[in-house]
Amino acid sequence: VAARRSDRLLGLAWMPAPPARVGLLLPGTRSVHTFGMRFALDLLWLDAAGRIARIDRAVVRRRVLGCREAAGVVEAAAGSAGALRAGDRLIEHRH
């Protein structure tokens, strides 16, 4: 979880690819960039309830993407989203 603003700004940029199905949660984020990425990303945009609002698969370097409905996003190496689809619950919403 990238809780600090500086961690959210950097995300996974400049890092070697993480293992498949491992990602970084960026809470409170509605847009991301892929500048400085060494690998393509799957972006899982989450709504306030922790459900997947949208998935952008295999996003390449030097892109800026956003999702108005998002309350956060998970960055993961391309292919990590697997069979996940919009509407699936990715994280448990806690009050």
Short mmCIF file of N, CA, C and O in Angstrom, two decimals:
data_model
loop_
_atom_site.label_atom_id
_atom_site.label_comp_id
_atom_site.label_asym_id
_atom_site.label_seq_id
_atom_site.Cartn_x
_atom_site.Cartn_y
_atom_site.Cartn_z
N VAL A 1 0.85 -1.18 0.00
CA VAL A 1 0.00 0.00 0.00
C VAL A 1 0.90 1.24 0.00
O VAL A 1 1.79 1.37 0.83
N ALA A 2 0.64 2.12 -0.95
CA ALA A 2 1.37 3.38 -1.03
C ALA A 2 0.53 4.44 -0.33
O ALA A 2 -0.34 5.06 -0.93
N ALA A 3 0.78 4.64 0.95
CA ALA A 3 -0.03 5.56 1.75
C ALA A 3 0.45 7.01 1.65
O ALA A 3 -0.36 7.93 1.74
N ARG A 4 1.73 7.21 1.46
CA ARG A 4 2.27 8.58 1.38
C ARG A 4 2.18 9.12 -0.04
O ARG A 4 2.28 8.36 -1.01
N ARG A 5 2.01 10.41 -0.17
CA ARG A 5 1.91 11.06 -1.48
C ARG A 5 3.13 10.74 -2.34
O ARG A 5 3.00 10.44 -3.52
N SER A 6 4.31 10.79 -1.77
CA SER A 6 5.53 10.52 -2.53
C SER A 6 5.55 9.08 -3.05
O SER A 6 6.00 8.82 -4.16
N ASP A 7 5.04 8.13 -2.25
CA ASP A 7 4.98 6.74 -2.69
C ASP A 7 3.96 6.58 -3.82
O ASP A 7 4.18 5.81 -4.76
N ARG A 8 2.85 7.30 -3.74
CA ARG A 8 1.83 7.23 -4.80
C ARG A 8 2.36 7.82 -6.09
O ARG A 8 2.08 7.33 -7.18
N LEU A 9 3.12 8.91 -6.00
CA LEU A 9 3.68 9.55 -7.18
C LEU A 9 4.66 8.63 -7.90
O LEU A 9 4.64 8.51 -9.12
N LEU A 10 5.48 7.92 -7.15
CA LEU A 10 6.49 7.03 -7.73
C LEU A 10 5.88 5.71 -8.19
O LEU A 10 6.23 5.19 -9.25
N GLY A 11 4.95 5.16 -7.40
CA GLY A 11 4.35 3.87 -7.76
C GLY A 11 5.41 2.81 -7.96
O GLY A 11 6.34 2.69 -7.17
N LEU A 12 5.31 2.06 -9.05
CA LEU A 12 6.27 1.00 -9.35
C LEU A 12 7.35 1.45 -10.32
O LEU A 12 8.15 0.62 -10.78
N ALA A 13 7.41 2.74 -10.64
CA ALA A 13 8.41 3.25 -11.58
C ALA A 13 9.82 2.94 -11.10
O ALA A 13 10.11 2.97 -9.91
N TRP A 14 10.67 2.60 -12.03
CA TRP A 14 12.09 2.33 -11.84
C TRP A 14 12.36 1.02 -11.10
O TRP A 14 13.49 0.71 -10.80
N MET A 15 11.35 0.25 -10.80
CA MET A 15 11.54 -1.02 -10.09
C MET A 15 11.58 -2.17 -11.09
O MET A 15 10.98 -2.08 -12.17
N PRO A 16 12.27 -3.25 -10.73
CA PRO A 16 12.17 -4.46 -11.57
C PRO A 16 10.75 -5.00 -11.44
O PRO A 16 10.03 -4.68 -10.50
N ALA A 17 10.33 -5.80 -12.39
CA ALA A 17 8.95 -6.32 -12.39
C ALA A 17 8.68 -7.13 -11.12
O ALA A 17 9.47 -7.97 -10.73
N PRO A 18 7.54 -6.87 -10.46
CA PRO A 18 7.16 -7.67 -9.29
C PRO A 18 6.65 -9.03 -9.75
O PRO A 18 6.34 -9.21 -10.93
N PRO A 19 6.57 -10.00 -8.85
CA PRO A 19 6.02 -11.30 -9.24
C PRO A 19 4.57 -11.15 -9.72
O PRO A 19 3.89 -10.20 -9.35
N ALA A 20 4.15 -12.08 -10.56
CA ALA A 20 2.77 -12.07 -11.05
C ALA A 20 1.80 -12.09 -9.88
O ALA A 20 2.07 -12.70 -8.85
N ARG A 21 0.68 -11.41 -10.03
CA ARG A 21 -0.41 -11.35 -9.06
C ARG A 21 -0.02 -10.63 -7.77
O ARG A 21 -0.66 -10.80 -6.74
N VAL A 22 1.03 -9.83 -7.82
CA VAL A 22 1.40 -8.97 -6.70
C VAL A 22 1.33 -7.54 -7.22
O VAL A 22 1.81 -7.25 -8.31
N GLY A 23 0.70 -6.65 -6.45
CA GLY A 23 0.56 -5.29 -6.93
C GLY A 23 0.71 -4.28 -5.81
O GLY A 23 0.87 -4.63 -4.65
N LEU A 24 0.66 -3.03 -6.20
CA LEU A 24 0.78 -1.91 -5.28
C LEU A 24 -0.54 -1.15 -5.29
O LEU A 24 -0.98 -0.67 -6.34
N LEU A 25 -1.17 -1.04 -4.13
CA LEU A 25 -2.42 -0.30 -3.98
C LEU A 25 -2.11 1.18 -3.77
O LEU A 25 -1.34 1.53 -2.88
N LEU A 26 -2.72 2.03 -4.60
CA LEU A 26 -2.58 3.47 -4.50
C LEU A 26 -3.95 4.02 -4.11
O LEU A 26 -4.78 4.34 -4.97
N PRO A 27 -4.23 4.11 -2.80
CA PRO A 27 -5.55 4.60 -2.38
C PRO A 27 -5.73 6.08 -2.69
O PRO A 27 -4.77 6.84 -2.71
N GLY A 28 -6.98 6.46 -2.97
CA GLY A 28 -7.27 7.87 -3.23
C GLY A 28 -6.71 8.38 -4.53
O GLY A 28 -6.53 9.58 -4.71
N THR A 29 -6.45 7.48 -5.48
CA THR A 29 -5.83 7.85 -6.74
C THR A 29 -6.80 7.62 -7.89
O THR A 29 -7.37 6.55 -8.01
N ARG A 30 -6.97 8.64 -8.72
CA ARG A 30 -7.85 8.54 -9.90
C ARG A 30 -7.09 8.61 -11.20
O ARG A 30 -7.68 8.49 -12.27
N SER A 31 -5.79 8.84 -11.16
CA SER A 31 -4.98 8.86 -12.38
C SER A 31 -3.57 8.40 -12.06
O SER A 31 -3.09 8.57 -10.94
N VAL A 32 -2.93 7.80 -13.06
CA VAL A 32 -1.56 7.33 -12.91
C VAL A 32 -0.80 7.63 -14.21
O VAL A 32 -1.40 7.87 -15.25
N HIS A 33 0.51 7.57 -14.10
CA HIS A 33 1.37 7.69 -15.28
C HIS A 33 2.27 6.47 -15.31
O HIS A 33 2.46 5.79 -14.29
N THR A 34 2.80 6.16 -16.49
CA THR A 34 3.71 5.03 -16.61
C THR A 34 5.10 5.47 -17.07
O THR A 34 5.85 4.68 -17.63
N PHE A 35 5.43 6.72 -16.81
CA PHE A 35 6.77 7.20 -17.12
C PHE A 35 7.75 6.54 -16.15
O PHE A 35 7.48 6.44 -14.95
N GLY A 36 8.86 6.07 -16.65
CA GLY A 36 9.86 5.42 -15.80
C GLY A 36 9.60 3.94 -15.56
O GLY A 36 10.36 3.29 -14.86
N MET A 37 8.54 3.41 -16.15
CA MET A 37 8.24 1.98 -15.95
C MET A 37 9.18 1.13 -16.78
O MET A 37 9.50 1.47 -17.91
N ARG A 38 9.59 0.01 -16.21
CA ARG A 38 10.45 -0.94 -16.90
C ARG A 38 9.67 -2.12 -17.45
O ARG A 38 10.24 -3.01 -18.07
N PHE A 39 8.37 -2.14 -17.21
CA PHE A 39 7.51 -3.24 -17.64
C PHE A 39 6.10 -2.70 -17.81
O PHE A 39 5.74 -1.67 -17.27
N ALA A 40 5.31 -3.41 -18.59
CA ALA A 40 3.91 -3.02 -18.80
C ALA A 40 3.10 -3.33 -17.54
O ALA A 40 3.46 -4.22 -16.76
N LEU A 41 2.00 -2.60 -17.36
CA LEU A 41 1.17 -2.73 -16.16
C LEU A 41 -0.24 -3.17 -16.47
O LEU A 41 -0.80 -2.81 -17.51
N ASP A 42 -0.83 -3.90 -15.55
CA ASP A 42 -2.28 -4.05 -15.46
C ASP A 42 -2.71 -3.06 -14.39
O ASP A 42 -2.12 -3.03 -13.29
N LEU A 43 -3.71 -2.23 -14.69
CA LEU A 43 -4.23 -1.26 -13.74
C LEU A 43 -5.64 -1.67 -13.36
O LEU A 43 -6.50 -1.81 -14.23
N LEU A 44 -5.85 -1.90 -12.09
CA LEU A 44 -7.17 -2.30 -11.58
C LEU A 44 -7.74 -1.11 -10.81
O LEU A 44 -7.28 -0.81 -9.70
N TRP A 45 -8.70 -0.43 -11.40
CA TRP A 45 -9.32 0.76 -10.82
C TRP A 45 -10.41 0.30 -9.87
O TRP A 45 -11.30 -0.44 -10.28
N LEU A 46 -10.34 0.73 -8.62
CA LEU A 46 -11.28 0.30 -7.59
C LEU A 46 -12.26 1.40 -7.22
O LEU A 46 -11.87 2.57 -7.11
N ASP A 47 -13.52 1.00 -6.98
CA ASP A 47 -14.50 1.96 -6.47
C ASP A 47 -14.38 2.05 -4.96
O ASP A 47 -13.54 1.37 -4.35
N ALA A 48 -15.21 2.85 -4.33
CA ALA A 48 -15.13 3.07 -2.89
C ALA A 48 -15.42 1.80 -2.08
O ALA A 48 -15.00 1.70 -0.93
N ALA A 49 -16.11 0.83 -2.68
CA ALA A 49 -16.43 -0.42 -1.99
C ALA A 49 -15.38 -1.50 -2.20
O ALA A 49 -15.52 -2.61 -1.69
N GLY A 50 -14.31 -1.18 -2.95
CA GLY A 50 -13.25 -2.16 -3.20
C GLY A 50 -13.51 -3.08 -4.37
O GLY A 50 -12.81 -4.05 -4.59
N ARG A 51 -14.53 -2.74 -5.17
CA ARG A 51 -14.83 -3.52 -6.38
C ARG A 51 -14.08 -2.92 -7.57
O ARG A 51 -13.84 -1.73 -7.62
N ILE A 52 -13.76 -3.77 -8.52
CA ILE A 52 -13.07 -3.31 -9.73
C ILE A 52 -14.05 -2.55 -10.61
O ILE A 52 -15.07 -3.09 -11.04
N ALA A 53 -13.75 -1.28 -10.85
CA ALA A 53 -14.57 -0.44 -11.72
C ALA A 53 -14.16 -0.62 -13.19
O ALA A 53 -14.99 -0.60 -14.09
N ARG A 54 -12.87 -0.81 -13.40
CA ARG A 54 -12.33 -0.96 -14.76
C ARG A 54 -10.94 -1.58 -14.67
O ARG A 54 -10.25 -1.40 -13.67
N ILE A 55 -10.55 -2.29 -15.71
CA ILE A 55 -9.20 -2.84 -15.81
C ILE A 55 -8.59 -2.36 -17.11
O ILE A 55 -9.19 -2.49 -18.17
N ASP A 56 -7.40 -1.81 -17.02
CA ASP A 56 -6.60 -1.49 -18.21
C ASP A 56 -5.45 -2.50 -18.21
O ASP A 56 -4.66 -2.54 -17.27
N ARG A 57 -5.39 -3.31 -19.24
CA ARG A 57 -4.40 -4.39 -19.30
C ARG A 57 -3.21 -4.03 -20.18
O ARG A 57 -3.36 -3.39 -21.22
N ALA A 58 -2.04 -4.46 -19.74
CA ALA A 58 -0.79 -4.32 -20.50
C ALA A 58 -0.53 -2.88 -20.96
O ALA A 58 -0.21 -2.62 -22.11
N VAL A 59 -0.65 -1.94 -20.03
CA VAL A 59 -0.41 -0.53 -20.31
C VAL A 59 1.10 -0.32 -20.45
O VAL A 59 1.87 -0.67 -19.55
N VAL A 60 1.51 0.24 -21.56
CA VAL A 60 2.93 0.42 -21.85
C VAL A 60 3.46 1.73 -21.24
O VAL A 60 2.70 2.53 -20.71
N ARG A 61 4.75 1.92 -21.38
CA ARG A 61 5.43 3.11 -20.85
C ARG A 61 4.91 4.39 -21.49
O ARG A 61 4.37 4.40 -22.56
N ARG A 62 5.13 5.49 -20.76
CA ARG A 62 4.85 6.85 -21.22
C ARG A 62 3.38 7.09 -21.53
O ARG A 62 3.03 7.69 -22.54
N ARG A 63 2.52 6.64 -20.62
CA ARG A 63 1.09 6.87 -20.75
C ARG A 63 0.57 7.54 -19.49
O ARG A 63 1.13 7.39 -18.41
N VAL A 64 -0.53 8.26 -19.61
CA VAL A 64 -1.25 8.83 -18.48
C VAL A 64 -2.69 8.35 -18.62
O VAL A 64 -3.31 8.52 -19.67
N LEU A 65 -3.20 7.70 -17.57
CA LEU A 65 -4.56 7.17 -17.59
C LEU A 65 -5.29 7.59 -16.33
O LEU A 65 -4.66 7.80 -15.29
N GLY A 66 -6.60 7.64 -16.43
CA GLY A 66 -7.40 7.98 -15.28
C GLY A 66 -8.75 7.29 -15.33
O GLY A 66 -9.14 6.76 -16.37
N CYS A 67 -9.43 7.30 -14.20
CA CYS A 67 -10.76 6.71 -14.09
C CYS A 67 -11.55 7.55 -13.10
O CYS A 67 -11.23 7.56 -11.91
N ARG A 68 -12.57 8.25 -13.58
CA ARG A 68 -13.37 9.13 -12.72
C ARG A 68 -14.03 8.41 -11.56
O ARG A 68 -14.19 8.97 -10.49
N GLU A 69 -14.45 7.17 -11.78
CA GLU A 69 -15.16 6.41 -10.76
C GLU A 69 -14.24 5.85 -9.67
O GLU A 69 -14.70 5.33 -8.67
N ALA A 70 -12.93 5.93 -9.88
CA ALA A 70 -11.98 5.27 -9.00
C ALA A 70 -11.82 5.97 -7.66
O ALA A 70 -11.81 7.19 -7.56
N ALA A 71 -11.66 5.15 -6.62
CA ALA A 71 -11.29 5.61 -5.29
C ALA A 71 -9.87 5.14 -4.98
O ALA A 71 -9.33 5.41 -3.93
N GLY A 72 -9.28 4.42 -5.93
CA GLY A 72 -7.93 3.91 -5.81
C GLY A 72 -7.61 3.04 -7.00
O GLY A 72 -8.49 2.73 -7.81
N VAL A 73 -6.36 2.66 -7.12
CA VAL A 73 -5.93 1.81 -8.23
C VAL A 73 -4.85 0.86 -7.72
O VAL A 73 -4.10 1.20 -6.80
N VAL A 74 -4.82 -0.31 -8.29
CA VAL A 74 -3.75 -1.27 -8.03
C VAL A 74 -2.90 -1.35 -9.30
O VAL A 74 -3.42 -1.59 -10.39
N GLU A 75 -1.58 -1.13 -9.15
CA GLU A 75 -0.63 -1.31 -10.23
C GLU A 75 -0.02 -2.69 -10.07
O GLU A 75 0.43 -3.05 -8.98
N ALA A 76 0.01 -3.47 -11.15
CA ALA A 76 0.61 -4.80 -11.12
C ALA A 76 1.23 -5.07 -12.48
O ALA A 76 0.86 -4.45 -13.48
N ALA A 77 2.19 -5.99 -12.53
CA ALA A 77 2.82 -6.35 -13.79
C ALA A 77 1.76 -6.88 -14.75
O ALA A 77 0.79 -7.52 -14.35
N ALA A 78 1.93 -6.58 -16.05
CA ALA A 78 0.99 -7.04 -17.07
C ALA A 78 0.78 -8.55 -16.95
O ALA A 78 1.72 -9.30 -16.73
N GLY A 79 -0.48 -8.95 -17.05
CA GLY A 79 -0.84 -10.36 -16.93
C GLY A 79 -1.32 -10.73 -15.55
O GLY A 79 -1.94 -11.78 -15.36
N SER A 80 -1.07 -9.88 -14.58
CA SER A 80 -1.45 -10.18 -13.20
C SER A 80 -2.95 -10.16 -12.98
O SER A 80 -3.46 -10.84 -12.09
N ALA A 81 -3.68 -9.39 -13.79
CA ALA A 81 -5.13 -9.30 -13.60
C ALA A 81 -5.83 -10.60 -13.97
O ALA A 81 -6.94 -10.86 -13.51
N GLY A 82 -5.17 -11.42 -14.77
CA GLY A 82 -5.71 -12.73 -15.11
C GLY A 82 -7.16 -12.69 -15.52
O GLY A 82 -7.56 -11.93 -16.39
N ALA A 83 -7.99 -13.48 -14.85
CA ALA A 83 -9.42 -13.60 -15.18
C ALA A 83 -10.28 -12.58 -14.43
O ALA A 83 -11.50 -12.63 -14.53
N LEU A 84 -9.67 -11.67 -13.68
CA LEU A 84 -10.46 -10.65 -12.98
C LEU A 84 -11.23 -9.81 -13.98
O LEU A 84 -10.78 -9.61 -15.11
N ARG A 85 -12.38 -9.29 -13.56
CA ARG A 85 -13.18 -8.44 -14.43
C ARG A 85 -13.89 -7.37 -13.60
O ARG A 85 -13.96 -7.47 -12.38
N ALA A 86 -14.41 -6.37 -14.28
CA ALA A 86 -15.14 -5.30 -13.61
C ALA A 86 -16.27 -5.91 -12.78
O ALA A 86 -16.95 -6.83 -13.21
N GLY A 87 -16.44 -5.39 -11.57
CA GLY A 87 -17.46 -5.87 -10.65
C GLY A 87 -16.92 -6.83 -9.60
O GLY A 87 -17.53 -7.01 -8.55
N ASP A 88 -15.78 -7.46 -9.87
CA ASP A 88 -15.18 -8.35 -8.87
C ASP A 88 -14.70 -7.53 -7.69
O ASP A 88 -14.20 -6.41 -7.85
N ARG A 89 -14.83 -8.09 -6.48
CA ARG A 89 -14.33 -7.42 -5.29
C ARG A 89 -12.86 -7.80 -5.12
O ARG A 89 -12.53 -8.96 -5.03
N LEU A 90 -12.02 -6.80 -5.09
CA LEU A 90 -10.59 -7.04 -4.95
C LEU A 90 -10.14 -6.90 -3.50
O LEU A 90 -9.31 -7.66 -3.04
N ILE A 91 -10.68 -5.91 -2.81
CA ILE A 91 -10.33 -5.71 -1.40
C ILE A 91 -11.61 -5.58 -0.58
O ILE A 91 -12.63 -5.15 -1.11
N GLU A 92 -11.52 -5.94 0.66
CA GLU A 92 -12.66 -5.82 1.56
C GLU A 92 -12.76 -4.38 2.03
O GLU A 92 -11.79 -3.80 2.51
N HIS A 93 -13.93 -3.80 1.88
CA HIS A 93 -14.16 -2.43 2.34
C HIS A 93 -14.30 -2.44 3.87
O HIS A 93 -15.05 -3.20 4.41
N ARG A 94 -13.55 -1.56 4.52
CA ARG A 94 -13.62 -1.46 5.98
C ARG A 94 -14.05 -0.06 6.37
O ARG A 94 -13.61 0.90 5.78
N HIS A 95 -14.88 0.03 7.38
CA HIS A 95 -15.36 1.34 7.83
C HIS A 95 -14.43 1.94 8.84
O HIS A 95 -13.86 1.43 9.66
#
